[in-house]
Amino acid sequence: MRFLTEEEVEHLTGYRAARCQRQSLMAMGVRFHIRPKDGKPVVLHEDVRANDTARKRSREPAWPKAS
């Protein structure tokens, strides 16, 4: 289990402030946890990858099956 670094979360969201990072992650549909000590979001690499895979699948056209 590997977590994104603080720099990676900042790069992913485009924000340095924890509140803005959380809002951005929610808007992107990326699952995260909040560190009680400082309120910063903690994101697993798997959650970012899973979200990206789901988005790619949802963008694929739903062609009808050939008969």
Short mmCIF file of C-alpha atoms in Angstrom, two decimals:
data_model
loop_
_atom_site.label_atom_id
_atom_site.label_comp_id
_atom_site.label_asym_id
_atom_site.label_seq_id
_atom_site.Cartn_x
_atom_site.Cartn_y
_atom_site.Cartn_z
CA MET A 1 0.00 0.00 0.00
CA ARG A 2 1.56 3.27 -1.15
CA PHE A 3 0.31 6.76 -0.44
CA LEU A 4 0.74 9.81 -2.65
CA THR A 5 3.26 12.26 -1.25
CA GLU A 6 2.13 15.75 -0.25
CA GLU A 7 3.78 17.04 -3.44
CA GLU A 8 1.90 14.49 -5.57
CA VAL A 9 -1.43 15.47 -4.00
CA GLU A 10 -0.59 19.12 -4.67
CA HIS A 11 0.31 18.32 -8.28
CA LEU A 12 -2.83 16.22 -8.77
CA THR A 13 -5.20 18.82 -7.35
CA GLY A 14 -3.36 21.99 -8.28
CA TYR A 15 -3.77 23.30 -4.73
CA ARG A 16 -1.52 23.64 -1.70
CA ALA A 17 -4.25 24.29 0.91
CA ALA A 18 -5.74 21.11 2.41
CA ARG A 19 -9.33 22.38 2.15
CA CYS A 20 -8.94 23.10 -1.56
CA GLN A 21 -7.22 19.75 -2.11
CA ARG A 22 -10.15 17.93 -0.48
CA GLN A 23 -12.68 19.81 -2.62
CA SER A 24 -10.71 19.07 -5.77
CA LEU A 25 -10.38 15.36 -4.94
CA MET A 26 -14.13 15.15 -4.28
CA ALA A 27 -14.86 16.85 -7.60
CA MET A 28 -12.61 14.33 -9.37
CA GLY A 29 -14.24 11.41 -7.57
CA VAL A 30 -10.96 10.30 -6.00
CA ARG A 31 -11.36 8.53 -2.67
CA PHE A 32 -9.26 9.90 0.20
CA HIS A 33 -8.97 9.99 3.97
CA ILE A 34 -8.31 13.01 6.17
CA ARG A 35 -5.38 13.10 8.58
CA PRO A 36 -6.75 14.13 11.99
CA LYS A 37 -3.59 16.00 12.94
CA ASP A 38 -3.60 18.59 10.14
CA GLY A 39 -6.69 17.91 7.99
CA LYS A 40 -4.66 17.08 4.89
CA PRO A 41 -6.03 14.46 2.50
CA VAL A 42 -4.31 11.09 2.29
CA VAL A 43 -4.68 9.33 -1.06
CA LEU A 44 -3.73 5.79 -2.01
CA HIS A 45 -2.10 5.23 -5.39
CA GLU A 46 -4.64 2.46 -6.04
CA ASP A 47 -7.53 4.90 -5.57
CA VAL A 48 -6.14 7.32 -8.16
CA ARG A 49 -5.48 4.48 -10.58
CA ALA A 50 -8.94 2.94 -10.00
CA ASN A 51 -10.61 6.30 -10.58
CA ASP A 52 -8.67 6.85 -13.81
CA THR A 53 -9.59 3.38 -15.09
CA ALA A 54 -13.27 3.91 -14.27
CA ARG A 55 -13.28 7.27 -16.08
CA LYS A 56 -11.71 5.74 -19.18
CA ARG A 57 -14.33 2.99 -19.21
CA SER A 58 -17.18 5.46 -18.84
CA ARG A 59 -15.94 7.47 -21.85
CA GLU A 60 -15.96 4.46 -24.16
CA PRO A 61 -19.03 4.39 -26.41
CA ALA A 62 -21.65 1.82 -25.52
CA TRP A 63 -22.08 0.25 -28.94
CA PRO A 64 -24.98 -2.15 -29.38
CA LYS A 65 -24.05 -5.79 -29.73
CA ALA A 66 -24.06 -7.10 -33.29
CA SER A 67 -26.71 -9.72 -33.98
#
